[in-house]
PDB file of C-alpha atoms and ligand atoms in Angstrom:
ATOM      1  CA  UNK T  24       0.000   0.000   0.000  1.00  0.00           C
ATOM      2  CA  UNK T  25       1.066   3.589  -0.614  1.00  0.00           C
ATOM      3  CA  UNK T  26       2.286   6.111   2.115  1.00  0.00           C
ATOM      4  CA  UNK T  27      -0.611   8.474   0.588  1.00  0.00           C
ATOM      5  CA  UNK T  28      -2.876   5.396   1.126  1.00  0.00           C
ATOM      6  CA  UNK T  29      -1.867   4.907   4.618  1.00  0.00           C
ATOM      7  CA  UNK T  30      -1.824   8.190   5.361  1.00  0.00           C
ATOM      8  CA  UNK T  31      -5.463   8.868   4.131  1.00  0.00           C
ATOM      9  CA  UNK T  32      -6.926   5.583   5.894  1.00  0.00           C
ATOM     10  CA  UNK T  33      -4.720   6.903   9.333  1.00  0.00           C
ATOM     11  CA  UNK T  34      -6.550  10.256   9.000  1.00  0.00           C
ATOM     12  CA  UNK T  35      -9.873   8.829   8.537  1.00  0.00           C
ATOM     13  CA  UNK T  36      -9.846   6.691  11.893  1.00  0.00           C
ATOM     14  CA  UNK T  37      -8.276   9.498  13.874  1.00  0.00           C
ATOM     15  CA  UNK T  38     -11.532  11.592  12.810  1.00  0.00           C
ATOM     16  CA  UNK T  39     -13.657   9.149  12.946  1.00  0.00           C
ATOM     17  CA  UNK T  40     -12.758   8.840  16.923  1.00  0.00           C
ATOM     18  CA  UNK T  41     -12.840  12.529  16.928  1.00  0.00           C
ATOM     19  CA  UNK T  42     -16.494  13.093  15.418  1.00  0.00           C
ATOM     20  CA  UNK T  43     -17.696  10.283  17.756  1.00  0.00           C
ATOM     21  CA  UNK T  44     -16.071  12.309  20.975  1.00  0.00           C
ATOM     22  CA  UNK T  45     -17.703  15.402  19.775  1.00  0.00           C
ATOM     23  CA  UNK T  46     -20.842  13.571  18.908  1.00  0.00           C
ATOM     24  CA  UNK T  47     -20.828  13.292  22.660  1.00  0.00           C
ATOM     25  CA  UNK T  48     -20.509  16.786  23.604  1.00  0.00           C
ATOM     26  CA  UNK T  49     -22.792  18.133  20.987  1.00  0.00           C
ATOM     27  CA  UNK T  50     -26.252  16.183  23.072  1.00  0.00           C
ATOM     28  CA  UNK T  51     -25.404  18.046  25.574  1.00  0.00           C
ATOM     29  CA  UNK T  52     -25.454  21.923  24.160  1.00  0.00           C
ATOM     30  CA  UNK T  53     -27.987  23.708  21.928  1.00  0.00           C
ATOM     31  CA  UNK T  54     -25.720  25.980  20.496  1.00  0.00           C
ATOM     32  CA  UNK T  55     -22.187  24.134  18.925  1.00  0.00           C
ATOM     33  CA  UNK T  56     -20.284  27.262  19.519  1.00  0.00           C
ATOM     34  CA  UNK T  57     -20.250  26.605  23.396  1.00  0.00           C
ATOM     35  CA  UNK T  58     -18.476  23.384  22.680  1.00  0.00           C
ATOM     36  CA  UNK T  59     -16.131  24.788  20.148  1.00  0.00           C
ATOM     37  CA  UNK T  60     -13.124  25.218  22.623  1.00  0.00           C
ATOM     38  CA  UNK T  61     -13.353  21.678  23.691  1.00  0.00           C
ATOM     39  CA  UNK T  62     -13.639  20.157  20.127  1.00  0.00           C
ATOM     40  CA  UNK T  63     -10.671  22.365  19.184  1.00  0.00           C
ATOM     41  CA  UNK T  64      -8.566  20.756  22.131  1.00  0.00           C
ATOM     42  CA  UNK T  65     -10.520  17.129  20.783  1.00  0.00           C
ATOM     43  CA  UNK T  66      -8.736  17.801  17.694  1.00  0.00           C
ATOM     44  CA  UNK T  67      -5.118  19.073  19.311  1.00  0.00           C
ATOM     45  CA  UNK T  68      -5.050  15.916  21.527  1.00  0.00           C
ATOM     46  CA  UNK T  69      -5.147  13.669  18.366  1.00  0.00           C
ATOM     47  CA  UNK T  70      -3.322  15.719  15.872  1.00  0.00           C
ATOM     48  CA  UNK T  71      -0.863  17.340  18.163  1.00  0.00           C
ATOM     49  CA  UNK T  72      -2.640  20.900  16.783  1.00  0.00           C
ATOM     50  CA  UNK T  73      -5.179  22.187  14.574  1.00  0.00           C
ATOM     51  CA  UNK T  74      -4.810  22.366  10.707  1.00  0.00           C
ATOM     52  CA  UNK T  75      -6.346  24.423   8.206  1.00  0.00           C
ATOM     53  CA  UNK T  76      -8.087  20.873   6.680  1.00  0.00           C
ATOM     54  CA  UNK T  77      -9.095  19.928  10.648  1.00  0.00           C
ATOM     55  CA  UNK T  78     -10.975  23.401  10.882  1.00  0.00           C
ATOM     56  CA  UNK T  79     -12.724  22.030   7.576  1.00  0.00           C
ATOM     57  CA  UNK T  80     -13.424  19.585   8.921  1.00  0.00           C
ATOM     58  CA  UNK T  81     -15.029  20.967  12.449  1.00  0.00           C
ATOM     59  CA  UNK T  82     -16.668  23.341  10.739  1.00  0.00           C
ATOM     60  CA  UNK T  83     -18.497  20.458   8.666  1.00  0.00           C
ATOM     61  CA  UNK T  84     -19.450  18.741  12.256  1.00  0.00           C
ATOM     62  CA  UNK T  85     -20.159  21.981  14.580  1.00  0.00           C
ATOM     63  CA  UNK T  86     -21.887  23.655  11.327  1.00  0.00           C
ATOM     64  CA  UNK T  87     -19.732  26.629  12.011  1.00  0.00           C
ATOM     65  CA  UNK T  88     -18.055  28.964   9.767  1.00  0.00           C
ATOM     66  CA  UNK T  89     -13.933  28.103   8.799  1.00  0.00           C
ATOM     67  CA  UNK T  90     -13.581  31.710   9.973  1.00  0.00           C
ATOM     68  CA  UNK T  91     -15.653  31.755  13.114  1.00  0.00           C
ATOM     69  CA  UNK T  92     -13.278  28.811  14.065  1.00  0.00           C
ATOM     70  CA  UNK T  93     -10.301  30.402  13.110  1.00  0.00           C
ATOM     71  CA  UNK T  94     -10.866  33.450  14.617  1.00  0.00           C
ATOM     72  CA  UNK T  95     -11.308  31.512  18.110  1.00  0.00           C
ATOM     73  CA  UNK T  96      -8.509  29.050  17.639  1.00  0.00           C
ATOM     74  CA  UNK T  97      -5.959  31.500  16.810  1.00  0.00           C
ATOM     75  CA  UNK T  98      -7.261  33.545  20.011  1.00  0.00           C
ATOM     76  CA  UNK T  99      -6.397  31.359  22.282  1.00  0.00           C
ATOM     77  CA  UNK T 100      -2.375  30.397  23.053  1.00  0.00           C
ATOM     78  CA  UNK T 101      -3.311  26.893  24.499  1.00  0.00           C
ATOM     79  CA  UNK T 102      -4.875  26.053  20.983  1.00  0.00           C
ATOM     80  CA  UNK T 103      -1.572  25.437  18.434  1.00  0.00           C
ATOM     81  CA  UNK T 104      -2.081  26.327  14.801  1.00  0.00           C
ATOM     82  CA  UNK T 105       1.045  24.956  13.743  1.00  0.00           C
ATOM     83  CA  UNK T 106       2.821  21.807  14.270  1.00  0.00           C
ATOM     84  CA  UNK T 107       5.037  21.601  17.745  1.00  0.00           C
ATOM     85  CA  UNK T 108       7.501  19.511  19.513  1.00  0.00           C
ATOM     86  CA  UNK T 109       6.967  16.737  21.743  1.00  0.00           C
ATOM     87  CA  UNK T 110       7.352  18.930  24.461  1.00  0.00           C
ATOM     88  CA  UNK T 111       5.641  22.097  24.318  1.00  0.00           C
ATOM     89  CA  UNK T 112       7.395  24.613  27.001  1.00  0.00           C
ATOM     90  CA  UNK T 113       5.202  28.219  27.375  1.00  0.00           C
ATOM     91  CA  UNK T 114       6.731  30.131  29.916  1.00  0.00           C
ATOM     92  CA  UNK T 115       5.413  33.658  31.325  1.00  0.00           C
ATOM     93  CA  UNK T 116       6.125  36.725  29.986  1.00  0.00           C
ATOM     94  CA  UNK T 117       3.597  39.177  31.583  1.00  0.00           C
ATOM     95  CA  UNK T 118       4.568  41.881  34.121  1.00  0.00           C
ATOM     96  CA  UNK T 119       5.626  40.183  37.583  1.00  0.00           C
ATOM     97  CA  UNK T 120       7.458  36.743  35.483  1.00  0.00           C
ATOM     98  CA  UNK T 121       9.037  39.602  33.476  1.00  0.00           C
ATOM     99  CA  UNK T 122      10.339  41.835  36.929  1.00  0.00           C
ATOM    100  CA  UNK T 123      11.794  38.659  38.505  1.00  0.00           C
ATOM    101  CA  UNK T 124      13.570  37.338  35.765  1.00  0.00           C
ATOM    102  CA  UNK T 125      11.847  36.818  32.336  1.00  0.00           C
ATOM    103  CA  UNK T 126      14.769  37.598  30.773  1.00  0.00           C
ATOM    104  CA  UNK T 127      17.215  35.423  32.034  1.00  0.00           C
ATOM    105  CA  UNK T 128      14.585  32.836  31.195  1.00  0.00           C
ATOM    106  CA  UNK T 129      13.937  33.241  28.468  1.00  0.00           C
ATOM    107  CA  UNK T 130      18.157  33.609  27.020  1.00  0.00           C
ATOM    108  CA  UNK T 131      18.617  30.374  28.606  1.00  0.00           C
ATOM    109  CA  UNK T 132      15.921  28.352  27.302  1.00  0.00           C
ATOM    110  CA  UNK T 133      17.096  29.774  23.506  1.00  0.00           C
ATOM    111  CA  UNK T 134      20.844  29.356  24.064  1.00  0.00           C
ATOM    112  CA  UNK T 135      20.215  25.575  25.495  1.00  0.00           C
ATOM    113  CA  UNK T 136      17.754  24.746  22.932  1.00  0.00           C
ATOM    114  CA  UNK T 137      19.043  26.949  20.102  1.00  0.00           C
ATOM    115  CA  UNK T 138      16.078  27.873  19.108  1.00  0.00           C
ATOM    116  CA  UNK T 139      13.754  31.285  19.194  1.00  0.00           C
ATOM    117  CA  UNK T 140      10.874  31.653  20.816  1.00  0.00           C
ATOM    118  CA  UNK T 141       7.931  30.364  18.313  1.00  0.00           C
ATOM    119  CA  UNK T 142      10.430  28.111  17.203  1.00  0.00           C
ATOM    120  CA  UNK T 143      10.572  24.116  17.210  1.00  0.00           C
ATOM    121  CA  UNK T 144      13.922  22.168  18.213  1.00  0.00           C
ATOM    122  CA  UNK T 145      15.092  20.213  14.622  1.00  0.00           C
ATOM    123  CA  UNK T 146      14.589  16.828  16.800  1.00  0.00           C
ATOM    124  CA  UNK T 147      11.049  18.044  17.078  1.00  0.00           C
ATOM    125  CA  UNK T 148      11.554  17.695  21.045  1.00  0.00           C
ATOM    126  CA  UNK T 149      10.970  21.415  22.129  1.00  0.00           C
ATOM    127  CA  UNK T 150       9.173  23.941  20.810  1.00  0.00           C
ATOM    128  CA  UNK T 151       9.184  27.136  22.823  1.00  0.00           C
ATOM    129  CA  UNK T 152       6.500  29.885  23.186  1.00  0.00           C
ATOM    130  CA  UNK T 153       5.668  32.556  25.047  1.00  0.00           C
ATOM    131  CA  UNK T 154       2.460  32.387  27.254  1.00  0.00           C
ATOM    132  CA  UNK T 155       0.582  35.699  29.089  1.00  0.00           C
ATOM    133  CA  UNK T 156       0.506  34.542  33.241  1.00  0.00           C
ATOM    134  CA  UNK T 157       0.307  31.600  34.818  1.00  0.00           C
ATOM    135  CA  UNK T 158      -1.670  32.645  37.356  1.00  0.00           C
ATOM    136  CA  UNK T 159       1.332  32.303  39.634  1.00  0.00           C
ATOM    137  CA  UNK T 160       2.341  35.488  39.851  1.00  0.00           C
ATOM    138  CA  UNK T 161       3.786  34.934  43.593  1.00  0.00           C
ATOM    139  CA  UNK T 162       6.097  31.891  42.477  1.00  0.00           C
ATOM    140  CA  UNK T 163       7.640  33.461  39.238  1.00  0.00           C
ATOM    141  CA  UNK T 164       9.697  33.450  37.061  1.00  0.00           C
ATOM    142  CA  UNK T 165       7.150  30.536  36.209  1.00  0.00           C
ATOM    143  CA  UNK T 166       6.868  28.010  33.486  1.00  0.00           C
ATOM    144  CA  UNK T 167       4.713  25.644  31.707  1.00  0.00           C
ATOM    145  CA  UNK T 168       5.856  22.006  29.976  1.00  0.00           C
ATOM    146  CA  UNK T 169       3.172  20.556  28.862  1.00  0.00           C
ATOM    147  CA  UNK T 170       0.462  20.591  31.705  1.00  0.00           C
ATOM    148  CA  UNK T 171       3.173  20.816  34.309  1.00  0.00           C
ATOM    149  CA  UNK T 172       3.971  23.987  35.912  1.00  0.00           C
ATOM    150  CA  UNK T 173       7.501  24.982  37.153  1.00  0.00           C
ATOM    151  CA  UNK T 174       8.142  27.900  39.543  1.00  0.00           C
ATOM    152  CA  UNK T 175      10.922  29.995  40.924  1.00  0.00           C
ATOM    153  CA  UNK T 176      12.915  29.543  37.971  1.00  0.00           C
ATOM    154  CA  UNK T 177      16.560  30.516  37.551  1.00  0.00           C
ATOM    155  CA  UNK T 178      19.484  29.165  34.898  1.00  0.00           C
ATOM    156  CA  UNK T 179      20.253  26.249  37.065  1.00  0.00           C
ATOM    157  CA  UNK T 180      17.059  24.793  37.596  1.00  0.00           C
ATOM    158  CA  UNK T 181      15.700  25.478  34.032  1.00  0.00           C
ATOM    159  CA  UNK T 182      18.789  23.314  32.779  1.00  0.00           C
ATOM    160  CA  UNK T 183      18.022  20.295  35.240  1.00  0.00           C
ATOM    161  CA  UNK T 184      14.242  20.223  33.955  1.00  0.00           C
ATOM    162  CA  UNK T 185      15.453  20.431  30.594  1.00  0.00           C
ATOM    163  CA  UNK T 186      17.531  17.437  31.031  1.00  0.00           C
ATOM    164  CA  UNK T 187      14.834  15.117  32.806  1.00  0.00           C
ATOM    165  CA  UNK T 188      12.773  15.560  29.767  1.00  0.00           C
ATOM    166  CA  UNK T 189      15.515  14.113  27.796  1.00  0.00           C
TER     167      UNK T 189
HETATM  168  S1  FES B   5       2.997  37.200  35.721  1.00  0.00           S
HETATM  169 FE1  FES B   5       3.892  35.252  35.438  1.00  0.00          FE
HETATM  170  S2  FES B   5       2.514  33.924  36.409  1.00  0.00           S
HETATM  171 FE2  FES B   5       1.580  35.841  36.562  1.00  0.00          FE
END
C-alpha cells in the first residue's frame, strides 16, 4: 500500500474517533459554539494541533463557519495552529514573570535549545513559546511544559528540567 494510502486511511480513523467524541458533547449543548473550545482541544489531543483541513473539517461537524473557528482558535495560546515539539514549554512573559527574571529565562531556554521563541527544536523535542501569566504570579519566574507547571525559575534549575525531559 502507498504512504498516501496509509496516510489517508490513518486520518480517517483518527476523525472518525474525533467526530464520535464530539458527537458526545454536541447532546449536551444547543448551540455548537459553546463546545467549540473543547472540540478544538478534541482535535489538538489527536493531531498534536489544529490544521487548516481539521478546521474544515469541524466546521463540517459543529456547522460553524472556517472563519468563526479560526478566529477563536488562533485567540487562544493553548490552541496550536502549527505543528510543535513533543514537548511544548510556554513560559510567562507578563509583568511580575518579566520583573523577577523573564529575561534570564527566556536567554537560557534559547541558548540551550538553540532555538527562538515560536520556534521548534530540529529533533522536534521542544518547541518554545511565550504564554501571558500563569496565574502564579507569587512563584515566578514561572513556566509551563506541557500541563506541568515549574516555579521559581533561575538558569540552574531550568537546565536540570530540561535534562529530565531528555
Ligand atoms: S505574571 Fe507570570 S505567572 Fe503571573
Amino acid at each position: 500500500m502507498n504512504k498516501k494510502k496509509v496516510f489517508n486511511q490513518k486520518v480517517f480513523v483518527i476523525n472518525n474517533l474525533i467526530c464520535k467524541e464530539i458527537r458526545c458533547l454536541k447532546k449536551h449543548v444547543q448551540d455548537n459554539r459553546s463546545i467549540l473550545i473543547e472540540s478544538l482541544k478534541i482535535v489538538q489531543k489527536y493531531y498534536g494541533w489544529v490544521s487548516d483541513n481539521s478546521m474544515i473539517f469541524l466546521s463540517e461537524i459543529l456547522k460553524i463557519p472556517v472563519s468563526e473557528i479560526e478566529s477563536v482558535a488562533t485567540f487562544y495560546s493553548q490552541i496550536f495552529r502549527n505543528p510543535v515539539g513533543r514537548y511544548v514549554i510556554k513560559f510567562c512573559d507578563s509583568v511580575v514573570c518579566y520583573i523577577t527574571g523573564y529575561k534570564k529565562i527566556k536567554k537560557t531556554l534559547e541558548k540551550k535549545l538553540c532555538i527562538k521563541c515560536g520556534e521548534t527544536t530540529t529533533d522536534n523535542n521542544f518547541t518554545l513559546l511565550p504564554i501571558c501569566c500563569l496565574g502564579a504570579c507569587d512563584k515566578g519566574p514561572v513556566l509551563m511544559i506541557n500541563n506541568k507547571t515549574y516555579f521559581h525559575l533561575n538558569k540552574s534549575s531550568i537546565l536540570k528540567i530540561l535534562d529530565s525531559l531528555k
